mmCIF file of C-alpha atoms and ligand atoms in Angstrom:
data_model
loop_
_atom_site.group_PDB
_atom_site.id
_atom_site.type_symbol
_atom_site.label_atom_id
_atom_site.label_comp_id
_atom_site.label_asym_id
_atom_site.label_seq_id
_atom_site.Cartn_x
_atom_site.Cartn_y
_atom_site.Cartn_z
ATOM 1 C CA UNK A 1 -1.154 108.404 52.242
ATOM 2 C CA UNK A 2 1.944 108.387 50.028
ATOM 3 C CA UNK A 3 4.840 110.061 49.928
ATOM 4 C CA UNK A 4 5.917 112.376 47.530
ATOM 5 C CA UNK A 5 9.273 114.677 46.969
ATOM 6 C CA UNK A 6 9.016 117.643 44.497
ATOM 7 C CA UNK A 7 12.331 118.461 43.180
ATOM 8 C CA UNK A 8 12.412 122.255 42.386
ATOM 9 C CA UNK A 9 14.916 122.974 39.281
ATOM 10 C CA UNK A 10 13.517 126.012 37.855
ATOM 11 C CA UNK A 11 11.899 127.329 35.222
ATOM 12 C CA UNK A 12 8.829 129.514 34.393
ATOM 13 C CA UNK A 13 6.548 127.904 37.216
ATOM 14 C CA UNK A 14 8.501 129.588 40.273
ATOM 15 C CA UNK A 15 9.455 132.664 37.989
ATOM 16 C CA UNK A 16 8.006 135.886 38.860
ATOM 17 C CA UNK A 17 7.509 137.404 35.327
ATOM 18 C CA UNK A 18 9.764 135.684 32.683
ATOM 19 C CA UNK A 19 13.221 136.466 35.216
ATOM 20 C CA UNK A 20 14.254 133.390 37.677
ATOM 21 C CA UNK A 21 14.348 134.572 40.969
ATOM 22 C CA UNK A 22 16.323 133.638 43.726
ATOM 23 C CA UNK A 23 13.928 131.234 46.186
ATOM 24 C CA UNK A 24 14.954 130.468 49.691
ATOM 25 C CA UNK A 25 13.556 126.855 50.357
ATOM 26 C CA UNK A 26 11.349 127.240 53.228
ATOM 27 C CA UNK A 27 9.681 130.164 51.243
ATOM 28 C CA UNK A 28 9.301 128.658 48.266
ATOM 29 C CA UNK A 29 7.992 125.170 49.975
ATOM 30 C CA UNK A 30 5.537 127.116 51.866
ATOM 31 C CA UNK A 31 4.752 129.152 49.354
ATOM 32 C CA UNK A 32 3.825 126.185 46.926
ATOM 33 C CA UNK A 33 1.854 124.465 49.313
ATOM 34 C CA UNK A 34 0.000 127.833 50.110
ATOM 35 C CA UNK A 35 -0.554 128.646 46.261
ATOM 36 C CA UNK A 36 -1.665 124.776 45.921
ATOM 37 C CA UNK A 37 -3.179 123.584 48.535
ATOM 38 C CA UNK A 38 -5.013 121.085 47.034
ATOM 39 C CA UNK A 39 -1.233 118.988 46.815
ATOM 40 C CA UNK A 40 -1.513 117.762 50.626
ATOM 41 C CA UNK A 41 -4.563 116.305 50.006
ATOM 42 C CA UNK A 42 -3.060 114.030 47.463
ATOM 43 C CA UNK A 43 0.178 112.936 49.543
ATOM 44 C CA UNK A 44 2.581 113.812 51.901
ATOM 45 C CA UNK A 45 4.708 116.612 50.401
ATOM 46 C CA UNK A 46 8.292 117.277 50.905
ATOM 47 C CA UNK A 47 9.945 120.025 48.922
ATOM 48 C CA UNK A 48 13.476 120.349 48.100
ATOM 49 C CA UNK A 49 15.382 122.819 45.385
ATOM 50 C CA UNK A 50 18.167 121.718 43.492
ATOM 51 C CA UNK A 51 18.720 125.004 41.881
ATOM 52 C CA UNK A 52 16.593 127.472 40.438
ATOM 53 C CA UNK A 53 17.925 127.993 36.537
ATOM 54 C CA UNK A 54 16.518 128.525 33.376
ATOM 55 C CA UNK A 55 16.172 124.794 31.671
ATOM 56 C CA UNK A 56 18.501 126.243 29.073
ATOM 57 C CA UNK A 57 21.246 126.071 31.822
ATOM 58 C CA UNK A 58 20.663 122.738 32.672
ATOM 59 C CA UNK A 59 22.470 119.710 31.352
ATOM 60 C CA UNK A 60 24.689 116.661 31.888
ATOM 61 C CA UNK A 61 26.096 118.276 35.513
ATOM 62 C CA UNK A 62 22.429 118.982 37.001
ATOM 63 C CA UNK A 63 20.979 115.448 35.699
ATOM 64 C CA UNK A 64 23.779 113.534 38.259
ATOM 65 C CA UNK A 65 22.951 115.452 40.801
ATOM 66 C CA UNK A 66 19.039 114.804 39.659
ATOM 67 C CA UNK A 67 19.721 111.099 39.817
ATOM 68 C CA UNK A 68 21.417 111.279 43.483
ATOM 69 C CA UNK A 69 18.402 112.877 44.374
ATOM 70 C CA UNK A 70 15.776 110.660 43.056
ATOM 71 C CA UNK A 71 18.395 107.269 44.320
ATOM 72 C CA UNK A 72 18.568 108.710 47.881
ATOM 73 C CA UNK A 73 14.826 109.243 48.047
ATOM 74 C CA UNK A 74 13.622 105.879 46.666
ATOM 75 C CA UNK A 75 13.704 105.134 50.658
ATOM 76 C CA UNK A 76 11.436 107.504 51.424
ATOM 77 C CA UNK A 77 9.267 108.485 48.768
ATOM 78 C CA UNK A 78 6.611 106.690 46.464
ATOM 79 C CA UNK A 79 7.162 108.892 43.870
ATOM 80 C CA UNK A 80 9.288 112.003 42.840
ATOM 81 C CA UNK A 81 8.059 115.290 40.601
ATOM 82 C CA UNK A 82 10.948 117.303 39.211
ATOM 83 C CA UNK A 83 9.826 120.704 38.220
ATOM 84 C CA UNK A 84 11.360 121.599 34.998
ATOM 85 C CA UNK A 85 12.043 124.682 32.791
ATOM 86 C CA UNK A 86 9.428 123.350 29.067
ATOM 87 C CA UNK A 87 12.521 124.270 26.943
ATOM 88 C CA UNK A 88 15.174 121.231 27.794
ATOM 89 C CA UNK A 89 12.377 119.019 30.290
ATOM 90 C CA UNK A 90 12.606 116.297 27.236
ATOM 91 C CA UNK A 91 16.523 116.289 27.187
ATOM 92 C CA UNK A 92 16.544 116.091 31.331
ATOM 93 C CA UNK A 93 13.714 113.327 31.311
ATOM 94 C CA UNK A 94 15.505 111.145 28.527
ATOM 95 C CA UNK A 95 18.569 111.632 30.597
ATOM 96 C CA UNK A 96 16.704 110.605 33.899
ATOM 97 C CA UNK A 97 15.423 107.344 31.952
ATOM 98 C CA UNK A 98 18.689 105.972 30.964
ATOM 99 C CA UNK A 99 20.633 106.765 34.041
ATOM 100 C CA UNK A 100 17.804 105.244 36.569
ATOM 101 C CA UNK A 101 17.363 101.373 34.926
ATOM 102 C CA UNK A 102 15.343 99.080 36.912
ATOM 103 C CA UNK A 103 13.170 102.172 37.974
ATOM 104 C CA UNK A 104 10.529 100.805 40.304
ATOM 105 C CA UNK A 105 8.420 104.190 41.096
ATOM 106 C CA UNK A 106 7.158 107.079 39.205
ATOM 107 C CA UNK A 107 9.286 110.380 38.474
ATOM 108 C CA UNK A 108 7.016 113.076 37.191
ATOM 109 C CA UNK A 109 8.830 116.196 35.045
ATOM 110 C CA UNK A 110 6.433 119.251 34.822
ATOM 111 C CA UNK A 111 6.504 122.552 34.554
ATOM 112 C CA UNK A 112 4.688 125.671 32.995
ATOM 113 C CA UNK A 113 4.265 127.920 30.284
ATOM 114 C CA UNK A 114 2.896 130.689 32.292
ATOM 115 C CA UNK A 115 4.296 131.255 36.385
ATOM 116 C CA UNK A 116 2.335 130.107 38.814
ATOM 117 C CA UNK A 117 1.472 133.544 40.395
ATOM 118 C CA UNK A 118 0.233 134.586 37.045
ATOM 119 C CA UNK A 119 -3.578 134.935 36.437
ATOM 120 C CA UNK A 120 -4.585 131.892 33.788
ATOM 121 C CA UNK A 121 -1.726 129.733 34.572
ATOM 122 C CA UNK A 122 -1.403 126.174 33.444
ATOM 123 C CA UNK A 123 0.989 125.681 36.776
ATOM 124 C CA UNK A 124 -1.467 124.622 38.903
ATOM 125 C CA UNK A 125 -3.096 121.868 36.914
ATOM 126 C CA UNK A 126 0.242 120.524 35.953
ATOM 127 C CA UNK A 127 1.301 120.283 39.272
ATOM 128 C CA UNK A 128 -1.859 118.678 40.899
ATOM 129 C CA UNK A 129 -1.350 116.219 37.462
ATOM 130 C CA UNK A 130 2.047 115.532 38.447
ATOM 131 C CA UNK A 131 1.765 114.765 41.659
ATOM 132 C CA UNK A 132 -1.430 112.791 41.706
ATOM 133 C CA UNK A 133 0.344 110.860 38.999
ATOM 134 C CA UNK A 134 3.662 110.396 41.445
ATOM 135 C CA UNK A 135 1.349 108.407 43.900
ATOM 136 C CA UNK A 136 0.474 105.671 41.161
ATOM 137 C CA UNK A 137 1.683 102.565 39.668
ATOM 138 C CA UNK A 138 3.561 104.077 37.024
ATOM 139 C CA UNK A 139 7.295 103.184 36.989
ATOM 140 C CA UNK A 140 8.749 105.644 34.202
ATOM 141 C CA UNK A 141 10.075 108.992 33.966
ATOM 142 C CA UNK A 142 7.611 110.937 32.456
ATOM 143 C CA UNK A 143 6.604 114.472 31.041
ATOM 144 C CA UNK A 144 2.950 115.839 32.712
ATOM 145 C CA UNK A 145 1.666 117.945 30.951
ATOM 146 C CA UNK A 146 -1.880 119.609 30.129
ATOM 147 C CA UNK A 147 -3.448 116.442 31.090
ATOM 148 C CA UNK A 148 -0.782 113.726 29.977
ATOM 149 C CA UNK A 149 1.843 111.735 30.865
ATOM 150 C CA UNK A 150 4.244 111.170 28.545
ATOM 151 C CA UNK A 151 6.868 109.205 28.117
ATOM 152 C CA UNK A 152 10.242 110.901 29.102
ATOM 153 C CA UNK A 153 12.262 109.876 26.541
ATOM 154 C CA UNK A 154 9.836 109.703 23.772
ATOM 155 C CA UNK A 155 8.747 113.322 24.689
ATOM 156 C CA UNK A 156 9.800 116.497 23.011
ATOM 157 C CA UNK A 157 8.907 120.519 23.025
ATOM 158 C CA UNK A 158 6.672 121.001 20.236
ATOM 159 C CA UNK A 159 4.793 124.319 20.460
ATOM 160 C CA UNK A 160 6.498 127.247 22.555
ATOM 161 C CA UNK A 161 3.112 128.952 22.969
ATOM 162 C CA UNK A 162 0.535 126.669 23.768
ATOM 163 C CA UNK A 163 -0.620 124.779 26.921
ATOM 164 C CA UNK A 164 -0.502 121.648 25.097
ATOM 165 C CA UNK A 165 3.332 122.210 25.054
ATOM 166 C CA UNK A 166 5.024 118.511 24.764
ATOM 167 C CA UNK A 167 3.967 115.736 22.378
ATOM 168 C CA UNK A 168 5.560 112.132 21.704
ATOM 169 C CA UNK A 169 5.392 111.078 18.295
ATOM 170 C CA UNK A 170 5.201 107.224 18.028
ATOM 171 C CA UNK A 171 4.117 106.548 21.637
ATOM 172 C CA UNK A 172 0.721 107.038 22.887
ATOM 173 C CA UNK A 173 0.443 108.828 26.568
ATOM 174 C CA UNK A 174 1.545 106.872 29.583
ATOM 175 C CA UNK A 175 -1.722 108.493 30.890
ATOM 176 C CA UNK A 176 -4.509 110.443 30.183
ATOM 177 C CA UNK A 177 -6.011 112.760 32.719
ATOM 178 C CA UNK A 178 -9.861 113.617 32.274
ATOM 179 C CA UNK A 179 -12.562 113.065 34.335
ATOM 180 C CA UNK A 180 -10.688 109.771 35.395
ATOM 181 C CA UNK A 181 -7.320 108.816 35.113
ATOM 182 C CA UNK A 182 -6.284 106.366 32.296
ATOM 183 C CA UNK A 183 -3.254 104.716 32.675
ATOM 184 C CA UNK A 184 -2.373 102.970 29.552
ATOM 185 C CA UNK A 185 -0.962 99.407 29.427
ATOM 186 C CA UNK A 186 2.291 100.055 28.113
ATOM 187 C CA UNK A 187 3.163 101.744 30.996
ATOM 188 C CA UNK A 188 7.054 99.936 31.616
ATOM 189 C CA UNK A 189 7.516 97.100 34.988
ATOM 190 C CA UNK A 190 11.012 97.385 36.299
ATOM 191 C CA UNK A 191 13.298 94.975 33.768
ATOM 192 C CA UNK A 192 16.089 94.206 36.822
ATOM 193 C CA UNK A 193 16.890 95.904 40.556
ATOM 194 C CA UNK A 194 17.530 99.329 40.266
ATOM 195 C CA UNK A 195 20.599 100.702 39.440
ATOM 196 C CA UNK A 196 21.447 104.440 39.220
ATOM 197 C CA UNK A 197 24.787 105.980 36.906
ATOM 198 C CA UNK A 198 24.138 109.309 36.594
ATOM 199 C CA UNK A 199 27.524 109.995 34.452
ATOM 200 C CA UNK A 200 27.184 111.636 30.762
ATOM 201 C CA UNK A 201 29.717 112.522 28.295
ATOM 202 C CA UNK A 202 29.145 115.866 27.130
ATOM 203 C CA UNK A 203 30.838 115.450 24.248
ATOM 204 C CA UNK A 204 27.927 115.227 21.477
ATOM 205 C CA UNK A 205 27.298 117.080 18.745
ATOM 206 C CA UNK A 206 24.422 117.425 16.272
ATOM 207 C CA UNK A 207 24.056 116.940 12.745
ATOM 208 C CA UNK A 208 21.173 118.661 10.732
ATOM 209 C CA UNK A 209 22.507 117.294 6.950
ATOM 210 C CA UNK A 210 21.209 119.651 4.163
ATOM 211 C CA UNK A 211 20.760 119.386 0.502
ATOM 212 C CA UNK A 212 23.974 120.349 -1.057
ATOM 213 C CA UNK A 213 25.772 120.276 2.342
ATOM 214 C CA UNK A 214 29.490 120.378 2.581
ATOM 215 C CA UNK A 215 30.898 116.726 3.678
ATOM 216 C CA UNK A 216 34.318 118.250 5.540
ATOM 217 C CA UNK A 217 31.312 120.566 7.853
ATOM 218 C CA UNK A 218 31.163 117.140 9.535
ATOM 219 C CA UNK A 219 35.005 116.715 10.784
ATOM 220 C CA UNK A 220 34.505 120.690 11.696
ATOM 221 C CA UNK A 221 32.215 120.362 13.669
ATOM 222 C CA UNK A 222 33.067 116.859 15.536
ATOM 223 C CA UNK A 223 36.459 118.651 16.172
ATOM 224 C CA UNK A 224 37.256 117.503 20.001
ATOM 225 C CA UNK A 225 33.938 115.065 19.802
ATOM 226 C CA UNK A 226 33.210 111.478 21.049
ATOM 227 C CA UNK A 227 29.765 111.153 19.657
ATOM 228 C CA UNK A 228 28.067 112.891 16.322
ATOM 229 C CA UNK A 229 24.141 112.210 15.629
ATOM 230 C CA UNK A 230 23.422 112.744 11.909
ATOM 231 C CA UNK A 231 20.089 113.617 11.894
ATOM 232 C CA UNK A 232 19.307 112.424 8.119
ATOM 233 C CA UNK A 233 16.459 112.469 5.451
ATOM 234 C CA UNK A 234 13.909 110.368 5.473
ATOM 235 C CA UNK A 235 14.867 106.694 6.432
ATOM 236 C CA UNK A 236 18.630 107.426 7.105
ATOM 237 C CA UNK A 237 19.386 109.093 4.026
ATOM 238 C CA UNK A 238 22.318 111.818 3.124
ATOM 239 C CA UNK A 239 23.963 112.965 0.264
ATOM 240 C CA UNK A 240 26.305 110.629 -2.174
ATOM 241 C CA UNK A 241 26.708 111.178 -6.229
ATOM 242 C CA UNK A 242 28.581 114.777 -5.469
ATOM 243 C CA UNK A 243 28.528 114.823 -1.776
ATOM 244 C CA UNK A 244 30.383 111.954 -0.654
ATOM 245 C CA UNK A 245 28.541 112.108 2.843
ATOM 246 C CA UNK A 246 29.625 108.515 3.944
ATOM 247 C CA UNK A 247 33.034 108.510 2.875
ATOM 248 C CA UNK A 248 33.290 111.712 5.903
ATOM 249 C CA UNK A 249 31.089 109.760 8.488
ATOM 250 C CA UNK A 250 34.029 106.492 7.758
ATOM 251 C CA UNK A 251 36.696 109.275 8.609
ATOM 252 C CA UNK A 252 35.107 109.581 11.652
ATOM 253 C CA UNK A 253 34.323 106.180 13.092
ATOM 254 C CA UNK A 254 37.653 105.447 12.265
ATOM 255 C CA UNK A 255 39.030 107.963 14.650
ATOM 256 C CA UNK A 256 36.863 106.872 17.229
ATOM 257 C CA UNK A 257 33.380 109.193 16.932
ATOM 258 C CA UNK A 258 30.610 107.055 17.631
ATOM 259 C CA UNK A 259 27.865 108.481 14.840
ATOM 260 C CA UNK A 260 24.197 107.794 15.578
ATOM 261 C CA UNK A 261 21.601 108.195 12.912
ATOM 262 C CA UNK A 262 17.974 109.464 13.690
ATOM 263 C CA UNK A 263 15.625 110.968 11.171
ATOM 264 C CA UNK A 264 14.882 114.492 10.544
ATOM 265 C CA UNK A 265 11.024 113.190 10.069
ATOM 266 C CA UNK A 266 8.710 113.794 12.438
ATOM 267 C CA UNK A 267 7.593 110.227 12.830
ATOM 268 C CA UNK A 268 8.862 106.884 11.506
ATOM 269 C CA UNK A 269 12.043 105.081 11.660
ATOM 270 C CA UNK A 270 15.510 104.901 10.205
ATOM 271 C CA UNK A 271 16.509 101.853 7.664
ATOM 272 C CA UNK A 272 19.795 101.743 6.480
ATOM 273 C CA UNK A 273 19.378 99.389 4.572
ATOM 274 C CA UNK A 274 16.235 100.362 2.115
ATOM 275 C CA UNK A 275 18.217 103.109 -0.012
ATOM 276 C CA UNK A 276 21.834 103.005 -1.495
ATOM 277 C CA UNK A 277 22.070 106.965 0.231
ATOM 278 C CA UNK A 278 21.790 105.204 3.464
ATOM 279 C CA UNK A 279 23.662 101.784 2.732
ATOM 280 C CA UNK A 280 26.986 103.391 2.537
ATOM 281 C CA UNK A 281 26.060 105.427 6.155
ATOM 282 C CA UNK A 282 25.772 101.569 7.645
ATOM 283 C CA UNK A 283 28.908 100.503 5.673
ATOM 284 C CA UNK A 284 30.787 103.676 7.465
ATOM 285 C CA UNK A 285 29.905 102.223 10.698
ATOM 286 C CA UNK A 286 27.199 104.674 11.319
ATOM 287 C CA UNK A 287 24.429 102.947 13.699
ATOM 288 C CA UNK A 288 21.306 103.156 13.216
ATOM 289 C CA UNK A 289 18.921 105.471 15.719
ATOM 290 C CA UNK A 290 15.609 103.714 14.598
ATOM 291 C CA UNK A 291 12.814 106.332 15.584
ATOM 292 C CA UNK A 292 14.561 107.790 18.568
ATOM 293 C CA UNK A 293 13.897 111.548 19.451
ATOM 294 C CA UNK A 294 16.454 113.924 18.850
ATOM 295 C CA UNK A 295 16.446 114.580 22.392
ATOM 296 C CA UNK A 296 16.241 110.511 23.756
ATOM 297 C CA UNK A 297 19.718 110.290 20.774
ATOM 298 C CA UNK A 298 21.747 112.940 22.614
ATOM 299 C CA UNK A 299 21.401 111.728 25.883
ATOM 300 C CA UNK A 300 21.471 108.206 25.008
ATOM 301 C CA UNK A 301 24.773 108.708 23.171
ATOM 302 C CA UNK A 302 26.297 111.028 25.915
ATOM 303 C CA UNK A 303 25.560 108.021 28.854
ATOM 304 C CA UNK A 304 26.828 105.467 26.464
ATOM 305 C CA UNK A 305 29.737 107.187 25.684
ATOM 306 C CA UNK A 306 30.596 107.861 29.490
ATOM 307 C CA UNK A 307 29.499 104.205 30.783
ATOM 308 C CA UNK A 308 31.981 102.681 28.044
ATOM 309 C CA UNK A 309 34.346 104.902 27.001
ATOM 310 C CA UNK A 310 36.889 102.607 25.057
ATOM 311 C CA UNK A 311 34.878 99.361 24.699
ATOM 312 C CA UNK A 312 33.168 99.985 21.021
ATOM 313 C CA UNK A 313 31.102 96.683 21.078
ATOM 314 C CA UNK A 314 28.685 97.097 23.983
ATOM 315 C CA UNK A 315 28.514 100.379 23.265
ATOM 316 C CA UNK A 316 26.994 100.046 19.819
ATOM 317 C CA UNK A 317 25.054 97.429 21.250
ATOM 318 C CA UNK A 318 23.639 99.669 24.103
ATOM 319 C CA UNK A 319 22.274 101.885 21.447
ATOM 320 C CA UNK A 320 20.625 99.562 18.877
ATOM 321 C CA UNK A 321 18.678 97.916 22.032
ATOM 322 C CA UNK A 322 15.355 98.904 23.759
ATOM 323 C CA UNK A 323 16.602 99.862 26.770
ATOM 324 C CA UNK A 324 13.992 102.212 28.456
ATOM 325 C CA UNK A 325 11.457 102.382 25.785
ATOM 326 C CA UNK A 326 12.899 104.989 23.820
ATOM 327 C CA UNK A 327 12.802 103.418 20.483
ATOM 328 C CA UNK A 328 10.531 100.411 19.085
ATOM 329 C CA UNK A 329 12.003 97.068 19.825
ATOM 330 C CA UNK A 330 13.920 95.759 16.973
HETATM 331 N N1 LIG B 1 12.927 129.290 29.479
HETATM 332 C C1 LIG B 1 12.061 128.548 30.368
HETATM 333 C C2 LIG B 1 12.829 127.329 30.842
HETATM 334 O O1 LIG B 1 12.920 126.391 30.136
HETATM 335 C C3 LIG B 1 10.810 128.175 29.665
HETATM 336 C C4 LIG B 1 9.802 127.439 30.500
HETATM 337 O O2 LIG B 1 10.017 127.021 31.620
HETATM 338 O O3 LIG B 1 8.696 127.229 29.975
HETATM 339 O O4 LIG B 1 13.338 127.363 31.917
#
């Protein structure tokens, strides 16, 4: 039987009504296995929590110690399920996908939108998913949940009510879990050994450009910044007859902000090369997101900008590549 390890980081599953509670680790490991018992039957089960916090309190400090986990138990464990808060689980699996390269075993995010000791909970289910998916052949970090795996980094929080919490626009699901499970044949082999650097630069802001927005906003707000993603119309677009949007972003780059572009769309890709409101954005030395997430462009930026944090050139190039299926191979 394999192994698994379920990595307990908080969230609404272990919640008693909507408050995290403190868990003691031999309670809440019995308790899970108790609630679930259906989880031994798939593999052996250790439990381990790395903290208990609302997802909205985790970030670039809780993903290292994430990736120490998930290094240290590649030699014991066929697979690893990190249970998640829904509201950041696409930030922390993006994170998880760049940091582990060379990944040669599944690691399974889930969580819940209703605790598992509540009556109609989707806990259960996701956690049966997400560990019968940690036993097979799939070497990504994914998202399980309501009956698919998605892809980590291509995954994002799209509905705050429903079961069917998480989708990933522009990549079907790594599986599908019916009556069978379908594992589909994209699924990622390991491109190298593995290799874990679980270091992020925190310092990233956001973007959101608006009609008739003020240019200067953008040196406000990257004020102390290494990184800025400009999260632009359409293609790559921003403002430029009486907004001069690019001449700000060239301020920038100059002083040494590295400004990604990603598309406010909810599907397709950016072009910067298709309109004259995007040329000048590549002409600033803006680079070009393609159709990366929101969330996969914030992490991706934050481990670039910590794994090379003076050299511009493999930097830049670390972003435009494909490096764990986060965007579509140029
Ligand atoms: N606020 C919770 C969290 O992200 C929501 C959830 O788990 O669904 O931790």
């Amino acid at each position: 039987m394999k192994s698994v390890l379920l990595l307990h980081t908080g969230g609404t599953l272990g919640m008693a009504g909507r408050r995290p509670t403190p868990l003691q680790p031999d309670t809440w490991s019995q308790a899970i296995l108790t609630r679930v018992p259906e989880l031994a039957e798939l593999a052996n089960i250790d439990t381990r929590i790395l903290c208990n916090l609302d997802s909205s309190d985790i970030g670039p400090d809780e993903w290292g110690g994430l990736v120490d986990e998930i290094a240290a138990a590649r030699a014991s464990h066929d697979g690893m399920v990190v249970i998640h808060g829904t509201d950041t689980m696409a930030y922390t699996a993006s994170a998880l996908s760049f940091a582990l390269s060379g990944l040669d075993r599944p690691v399974v995010l889930t969580g819940s939108q209703r605790p598992l000791g509540e009556i109609r909970t989707d806990a259960r289910r996701n956690l049966v998913d997400a560990v019968d998916l940690a036993t097979r052949d799939i070497p990504e970090v994914g998202v399980c949940f309501d009956g698919q795996l998605l892809r980590g980094n291509r995954a994002s929080k799209g509905d705050a009510w429903a079961y069917a919490a998480f989708a990933s626009p522009g990549c079907p699901p790594l599986a599908r879990l019916g009556l069978d499970v379908e594992i589909g044949a994209h699924v990622r082999r390991p491109a190298g050994p593995f290799a874990a650097d679980g270091r992020f630069d925190s310092r990233v802001a956001v973007y959101h450009v608006l009609p008739g927005m003020e240019p200067a906003n953008l040196r406000r707000l990257a004020e102390g910044m290494r990184g800025l993603v400009l999260a632009a119309f359409g293609v790559g677009n921003v403002p430029m007859r009486t907004r001069a949007v690019a001449t700000e972003v060239k301020r920038l780059v100059d002083d040494g902000v590295t400004v990604l572009v990603v598309t406010q769309a909810r599907a397709g890709s950016v072009d910067l090369s298709l309109y004259a409101n995007g040329v000048g954005l590549a002409d600033a030395g803006a680079i070009s997101g393609g159709d990366l997430g929101l969330e996969a462009a914030v992490t991706k930026l934050m481990h670039a900008l910590a794994r090379w944090p003076e050299e511009v050139a493999p930097r830049r190039q670390y972003l435009e590549a494909d490096v764990a299926g986060e965007r579509a191979a140029r």
